[in-house]
Tab-separated table of C-alpha atoms in Angstrom:
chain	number	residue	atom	x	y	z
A	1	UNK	CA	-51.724	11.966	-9.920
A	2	UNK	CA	-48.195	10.794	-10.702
A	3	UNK	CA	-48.223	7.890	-12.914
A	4	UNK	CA	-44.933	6.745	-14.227
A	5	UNK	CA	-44.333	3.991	-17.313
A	6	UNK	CA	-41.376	1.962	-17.682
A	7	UNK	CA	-40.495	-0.088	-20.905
A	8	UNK	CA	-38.135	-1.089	-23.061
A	9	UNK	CA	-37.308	-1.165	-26.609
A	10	UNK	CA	-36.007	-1.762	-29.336
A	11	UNK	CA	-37.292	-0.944	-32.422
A	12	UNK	CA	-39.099	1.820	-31.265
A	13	UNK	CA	-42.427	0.338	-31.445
A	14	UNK	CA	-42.812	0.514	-27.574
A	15	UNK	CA	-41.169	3.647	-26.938
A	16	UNK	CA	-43.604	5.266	-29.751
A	17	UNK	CA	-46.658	3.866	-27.418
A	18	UNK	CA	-45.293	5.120	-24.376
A	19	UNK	CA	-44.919	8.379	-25.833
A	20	UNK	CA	-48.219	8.042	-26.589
A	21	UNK	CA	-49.754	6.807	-23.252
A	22	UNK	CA	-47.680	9.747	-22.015
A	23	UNK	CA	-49.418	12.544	-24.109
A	24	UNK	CA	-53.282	10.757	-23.335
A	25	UNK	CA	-52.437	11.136	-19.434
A	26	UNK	CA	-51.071	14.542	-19.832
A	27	UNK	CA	-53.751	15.788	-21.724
A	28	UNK	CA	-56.092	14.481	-18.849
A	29	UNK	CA	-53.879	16.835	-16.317
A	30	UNK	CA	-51.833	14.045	-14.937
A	31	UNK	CA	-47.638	13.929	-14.284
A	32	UNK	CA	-45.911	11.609	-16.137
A	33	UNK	CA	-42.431	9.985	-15.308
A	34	UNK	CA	-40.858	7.853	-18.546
A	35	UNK	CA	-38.239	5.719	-18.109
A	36	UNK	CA	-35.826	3.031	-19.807
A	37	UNK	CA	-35.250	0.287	-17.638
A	38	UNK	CA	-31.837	0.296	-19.294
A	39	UNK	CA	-30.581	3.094	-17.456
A	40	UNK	CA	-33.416	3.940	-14.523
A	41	UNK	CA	-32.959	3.296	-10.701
A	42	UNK	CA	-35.519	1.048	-9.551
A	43	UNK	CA	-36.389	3.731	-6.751
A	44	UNK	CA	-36.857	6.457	-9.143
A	45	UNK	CA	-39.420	4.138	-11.197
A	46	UNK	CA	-41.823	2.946	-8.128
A	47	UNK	CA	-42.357	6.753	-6.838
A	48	UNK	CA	-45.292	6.999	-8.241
A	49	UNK	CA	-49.124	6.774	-7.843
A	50	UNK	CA	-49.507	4.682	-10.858
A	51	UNK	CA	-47.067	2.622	-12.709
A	52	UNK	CA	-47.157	1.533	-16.049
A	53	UNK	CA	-44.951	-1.571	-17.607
A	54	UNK	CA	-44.634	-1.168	-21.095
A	55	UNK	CA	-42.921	-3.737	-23.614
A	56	UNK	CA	-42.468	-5.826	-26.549
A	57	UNK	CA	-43.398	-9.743	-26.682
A	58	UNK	CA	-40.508	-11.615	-26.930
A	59	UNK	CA	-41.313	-15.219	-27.225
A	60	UNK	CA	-44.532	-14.916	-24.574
A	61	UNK	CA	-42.193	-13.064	-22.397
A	62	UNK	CA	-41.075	-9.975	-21.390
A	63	UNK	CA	-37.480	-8.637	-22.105
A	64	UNK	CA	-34.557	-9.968	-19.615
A	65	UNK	CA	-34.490	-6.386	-17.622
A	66	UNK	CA	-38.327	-5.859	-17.428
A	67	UNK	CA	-37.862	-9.636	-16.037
A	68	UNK	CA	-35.523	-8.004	-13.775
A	69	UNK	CA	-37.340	-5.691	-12.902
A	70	UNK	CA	-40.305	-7.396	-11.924
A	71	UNK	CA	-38.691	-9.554	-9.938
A	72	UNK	CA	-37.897	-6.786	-7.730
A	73	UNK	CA	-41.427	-5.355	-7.606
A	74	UNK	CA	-42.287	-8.976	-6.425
A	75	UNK	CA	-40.190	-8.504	-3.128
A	76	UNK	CA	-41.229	-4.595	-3.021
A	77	UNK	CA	-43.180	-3.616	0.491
A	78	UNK	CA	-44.633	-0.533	-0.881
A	79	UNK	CA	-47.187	-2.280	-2.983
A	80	UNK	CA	-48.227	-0.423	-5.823
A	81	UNK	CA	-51.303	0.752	-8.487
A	82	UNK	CA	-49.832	-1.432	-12.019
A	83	UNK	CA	-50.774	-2.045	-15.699
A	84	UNK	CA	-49.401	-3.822	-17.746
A	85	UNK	CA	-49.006	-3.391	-21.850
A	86	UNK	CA	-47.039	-5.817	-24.121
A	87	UNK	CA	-47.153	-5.687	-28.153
A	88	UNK	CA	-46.485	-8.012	-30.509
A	89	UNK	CA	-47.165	-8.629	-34.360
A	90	UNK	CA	-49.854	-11.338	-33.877
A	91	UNK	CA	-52.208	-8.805	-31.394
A	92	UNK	CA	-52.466	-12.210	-29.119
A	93	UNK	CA	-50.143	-13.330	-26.264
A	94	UNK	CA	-51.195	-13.934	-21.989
A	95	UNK	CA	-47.533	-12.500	-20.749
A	96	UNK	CA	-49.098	-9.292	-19.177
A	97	UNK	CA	-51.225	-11.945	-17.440
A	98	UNK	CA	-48.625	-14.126	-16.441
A	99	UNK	CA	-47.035	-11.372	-14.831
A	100	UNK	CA	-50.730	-9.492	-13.596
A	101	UNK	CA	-50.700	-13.151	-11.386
A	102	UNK	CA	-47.153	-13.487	-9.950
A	103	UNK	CA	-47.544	-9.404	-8.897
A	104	UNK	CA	-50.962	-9.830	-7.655
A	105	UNK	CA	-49.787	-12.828	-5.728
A	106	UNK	CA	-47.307	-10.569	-4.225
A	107	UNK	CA	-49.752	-7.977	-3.125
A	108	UNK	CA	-49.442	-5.668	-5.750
A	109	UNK	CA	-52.732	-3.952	-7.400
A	110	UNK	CA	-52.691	-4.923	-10.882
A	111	UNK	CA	-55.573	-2.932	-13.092
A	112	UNK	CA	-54.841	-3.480	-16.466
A	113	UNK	CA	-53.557	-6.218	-18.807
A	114	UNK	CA	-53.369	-5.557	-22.803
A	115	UNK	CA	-51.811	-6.213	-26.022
A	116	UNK	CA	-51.258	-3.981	-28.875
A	117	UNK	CA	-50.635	-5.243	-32.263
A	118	UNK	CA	-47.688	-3.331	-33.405
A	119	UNK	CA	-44.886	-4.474	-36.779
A	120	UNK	CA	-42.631	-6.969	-36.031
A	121	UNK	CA	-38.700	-7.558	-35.943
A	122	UNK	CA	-39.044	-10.846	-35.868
A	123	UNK	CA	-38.117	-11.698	-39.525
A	124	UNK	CA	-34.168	-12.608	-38.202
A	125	UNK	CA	-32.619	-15.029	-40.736
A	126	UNK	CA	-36.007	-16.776	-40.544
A	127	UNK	CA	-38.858	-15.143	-41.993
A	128	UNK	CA	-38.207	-12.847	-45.061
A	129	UNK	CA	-41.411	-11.830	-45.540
A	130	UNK	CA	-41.723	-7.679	-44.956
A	131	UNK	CA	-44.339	-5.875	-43.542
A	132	UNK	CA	-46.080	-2.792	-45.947
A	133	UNK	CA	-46.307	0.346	-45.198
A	134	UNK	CA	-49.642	0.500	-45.349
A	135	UNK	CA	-50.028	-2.597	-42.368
A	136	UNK	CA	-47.921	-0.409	-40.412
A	137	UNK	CA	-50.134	2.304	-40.831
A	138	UNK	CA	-53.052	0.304	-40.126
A	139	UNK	CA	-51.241	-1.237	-36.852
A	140	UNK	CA	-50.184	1.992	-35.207
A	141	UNK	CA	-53.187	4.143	-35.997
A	142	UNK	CA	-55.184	0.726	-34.285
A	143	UNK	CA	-53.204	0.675	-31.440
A	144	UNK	CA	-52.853	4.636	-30.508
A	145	UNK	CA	-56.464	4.181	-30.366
A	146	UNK	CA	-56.977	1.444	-28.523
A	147	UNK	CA	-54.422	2.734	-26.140
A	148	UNK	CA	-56.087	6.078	-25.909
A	149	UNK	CA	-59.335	4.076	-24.766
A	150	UNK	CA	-56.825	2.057	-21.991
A	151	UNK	CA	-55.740	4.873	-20.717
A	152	UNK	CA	-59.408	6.278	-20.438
A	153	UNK	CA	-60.316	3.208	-18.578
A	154	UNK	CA	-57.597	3.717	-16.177
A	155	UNK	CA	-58.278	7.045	-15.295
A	156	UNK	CA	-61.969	5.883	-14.877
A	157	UNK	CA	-60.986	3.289	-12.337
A	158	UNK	CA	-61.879	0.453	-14.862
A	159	UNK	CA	-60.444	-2.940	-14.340
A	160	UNK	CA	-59.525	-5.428	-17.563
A	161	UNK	CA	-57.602	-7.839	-18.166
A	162	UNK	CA	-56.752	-10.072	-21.420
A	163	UNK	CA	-58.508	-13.635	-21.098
A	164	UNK	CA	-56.527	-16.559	-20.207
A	165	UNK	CA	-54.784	-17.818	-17.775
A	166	UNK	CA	-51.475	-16.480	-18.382
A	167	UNK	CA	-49.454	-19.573	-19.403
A	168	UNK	CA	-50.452	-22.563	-21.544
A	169	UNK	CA	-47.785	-25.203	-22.667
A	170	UNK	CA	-47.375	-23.847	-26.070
A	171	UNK	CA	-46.475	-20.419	-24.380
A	172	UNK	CA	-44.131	-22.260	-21.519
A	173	UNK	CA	-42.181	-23.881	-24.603
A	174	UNK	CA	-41.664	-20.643	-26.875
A	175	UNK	CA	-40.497	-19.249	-23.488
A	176	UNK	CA	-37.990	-22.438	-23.147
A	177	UNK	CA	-36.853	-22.249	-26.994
A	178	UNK	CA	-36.317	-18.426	-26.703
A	179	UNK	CA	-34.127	-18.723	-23.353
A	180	UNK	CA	-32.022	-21.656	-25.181
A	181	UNK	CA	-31.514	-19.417	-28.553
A	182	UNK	CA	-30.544	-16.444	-25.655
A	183	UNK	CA	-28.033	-18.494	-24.876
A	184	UNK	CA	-26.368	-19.062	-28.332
A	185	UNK	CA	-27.598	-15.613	-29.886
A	186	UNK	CA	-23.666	-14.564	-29.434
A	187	UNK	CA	-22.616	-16.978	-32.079
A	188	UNK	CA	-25.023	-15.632	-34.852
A	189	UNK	CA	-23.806	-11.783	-34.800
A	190	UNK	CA	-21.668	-11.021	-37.541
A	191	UNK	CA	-20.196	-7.829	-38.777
A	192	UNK	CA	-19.980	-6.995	-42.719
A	193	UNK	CA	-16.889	-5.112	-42.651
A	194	UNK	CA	-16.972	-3.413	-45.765
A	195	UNK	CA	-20.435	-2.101	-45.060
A	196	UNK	CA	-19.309	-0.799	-41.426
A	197	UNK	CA	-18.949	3.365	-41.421
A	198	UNK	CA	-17.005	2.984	-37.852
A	199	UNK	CA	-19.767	5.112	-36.393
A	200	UNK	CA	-20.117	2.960	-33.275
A	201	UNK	CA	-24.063	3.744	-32.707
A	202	UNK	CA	-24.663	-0.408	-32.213
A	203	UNK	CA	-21.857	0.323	-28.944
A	204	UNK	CA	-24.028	2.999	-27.593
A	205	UNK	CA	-26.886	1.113	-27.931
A	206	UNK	CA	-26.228	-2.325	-26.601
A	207	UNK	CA	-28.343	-2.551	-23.875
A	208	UNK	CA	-26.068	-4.920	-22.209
A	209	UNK	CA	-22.716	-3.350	-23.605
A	210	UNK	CA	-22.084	-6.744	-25.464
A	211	UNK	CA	-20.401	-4.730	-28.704
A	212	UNK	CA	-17.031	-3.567	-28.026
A	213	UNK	CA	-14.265	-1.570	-29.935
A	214	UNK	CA	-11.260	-3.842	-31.443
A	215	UNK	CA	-8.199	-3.200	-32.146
A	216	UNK	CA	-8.355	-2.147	-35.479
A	217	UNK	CA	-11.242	0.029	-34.459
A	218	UNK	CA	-13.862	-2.357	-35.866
A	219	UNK	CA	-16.489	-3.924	-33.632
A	220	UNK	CA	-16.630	-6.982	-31.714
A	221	UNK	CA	-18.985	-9.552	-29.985
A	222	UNK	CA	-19.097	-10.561	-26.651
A	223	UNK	CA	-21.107	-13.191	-25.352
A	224	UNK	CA	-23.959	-11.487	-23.496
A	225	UNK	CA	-26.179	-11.209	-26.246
A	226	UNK	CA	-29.773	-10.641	-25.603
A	227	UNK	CA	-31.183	-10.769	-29.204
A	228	UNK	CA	-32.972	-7.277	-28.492
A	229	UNK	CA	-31.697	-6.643	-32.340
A	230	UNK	CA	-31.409	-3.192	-31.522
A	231	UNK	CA	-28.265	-3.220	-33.289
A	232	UNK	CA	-29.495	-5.036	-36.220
A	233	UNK	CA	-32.417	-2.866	-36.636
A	234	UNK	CA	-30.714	0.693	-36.797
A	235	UNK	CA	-27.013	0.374	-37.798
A	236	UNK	CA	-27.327	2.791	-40.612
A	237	UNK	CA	-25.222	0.661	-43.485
A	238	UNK	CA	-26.861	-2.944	-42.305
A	239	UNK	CA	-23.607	-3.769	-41.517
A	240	UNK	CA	-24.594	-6.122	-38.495
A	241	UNK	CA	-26.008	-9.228	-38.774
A	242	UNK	CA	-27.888	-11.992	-37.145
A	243	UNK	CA	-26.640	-15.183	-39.388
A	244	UNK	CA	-25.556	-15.373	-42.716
A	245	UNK	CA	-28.902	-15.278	-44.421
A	246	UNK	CA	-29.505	-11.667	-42.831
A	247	UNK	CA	-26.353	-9.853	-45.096
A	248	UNK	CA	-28.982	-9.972	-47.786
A	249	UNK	CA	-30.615	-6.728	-46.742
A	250	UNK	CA	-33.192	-6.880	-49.267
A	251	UNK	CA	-35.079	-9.648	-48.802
A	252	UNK	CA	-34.173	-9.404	-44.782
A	253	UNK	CA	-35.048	-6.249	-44.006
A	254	UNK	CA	-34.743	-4.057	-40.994
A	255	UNK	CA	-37.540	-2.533	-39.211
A	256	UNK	CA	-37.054	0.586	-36.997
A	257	UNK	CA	-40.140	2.714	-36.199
A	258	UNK	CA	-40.182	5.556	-37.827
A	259	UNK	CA	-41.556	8.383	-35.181
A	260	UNK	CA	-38.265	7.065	-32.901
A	261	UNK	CA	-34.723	8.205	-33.391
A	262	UNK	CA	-31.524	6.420	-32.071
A	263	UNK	CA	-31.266	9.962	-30.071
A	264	UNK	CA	-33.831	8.846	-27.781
A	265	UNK	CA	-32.001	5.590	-26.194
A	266	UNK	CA	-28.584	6.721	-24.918
């Protein structure tokens, strides 16, 4: 069977599961297609048997070009075999069910909703507090494993899905707050220029090709931000920021997973 996954990331923490979801249906004998949704064609993604939507939670969401994405699924004829895997720091969130209903509405076959519990990024400006090593360690091991067991179930024709509805009004507002601070997110980024090595891996990483070269060969900003932080998480001198608060690397630290290299985006 050909079953391909499409995600996106940004730490690495989703990339590092589809990896993994990649190597459990290998092992089984299966084909696997892996894709960015960055910089896939939509037609190369859906030939498939089985496809796989892999991503990280962003405020009971998922990213703007999974969104994308899914919104063209929702007008695809050639309905397809889905599942659907978020993961977030808290373990809890109905987005993969949100998203299980529209697509099933549509006429899609949806098999599989599930959230892994995975380190968070989420300590922008805001939350200081860092996440051990050892809770890492704890998180991924508990989520390869759990994933190994979803991707059992799949190839065993087993249907689950996450309880809940897939919206509640504490959900609908994060999703509201988080589309009004996507708005802004432009006017937060700020470049330490001292710290900058002029290496120019946040340009070739932008996801949206919001960071541009100036004049004087230091970056700029545009106003397409998407908070994806990929740029805040692996610029190598923590040069970028996301508000003032954020220059103070060590109590806001960045979090890149460890098993992913820059080399893998673009």
């Amino acid at each position: 069977m050909k079953i391909n996954i499409v995600f996106f990331t940004s730490t690495g923490n989703t990339l590092y599961l589809a990896l993994r979801a990649k190597y459990f249906f290998e092992k089984a004998g299966h084909r696997i297609g892996l894709f960015d949704v960055v910089n896939s064609r939509y037609d190369e993604i859906i030939s498939c048997d089985a496809l796989g939507i892999f991503y990280p939670v962003w405020m009971s969401n998922m990213p703007d070009h999974l969104q994308v994405f899914c919104n063209l699924l929702l007008k695809e004829q050639n309905k397809k075999d889905l599942f659907i895997i978020g993961n977030c720091a808290t373990g809890a969130d109905t987005s993969p069910n949100f998203w299980k209903n529209k697509l099933i509405k549509s006429g899609h076959r949806v098999h599989y909703t599930a959230i892994l519990k995975m380190p968070s990024n989420c300590n922008i400006s805001v939350l200081a507090k860092d996440t051990s090593e050892s809770q890492i360690s704890d998180f991924k091991k508990d989520s390869v494993n759990k994933l190994q067991e979803i991707c059992k179930d799949l190839l065993s024709d087993v249907n689950k899905y996450l309880p809940g509805a897939g919206i509640s009004n504490l959900y609908a507002l994060q999703r509201f707050f988080f589309f009004l601070k996507n708005k802004f997110a432009y006017k937060y980024l700020r470049l330490v220029n001292h710290r900058c090595s002029r290496c120019y891996l946040c340009v070739r990483l932008c996801p949206v090709n919001n960071i541009k070269l100036g004049y004087d060969n230091f970056i700029s900003f545009g106003e397409k931000c998407i908070l994806c932080a990929k740029c805040f998480n692996f610029c190598p001198e923590k040069a970028i920021c996301i508000g003032k608060k954020s220059e103070d690397f060590q109590k806001y630290r960045r979090y890149v997973c460890k098993e992913v290299k820059p080399l893998f985006y673009r």
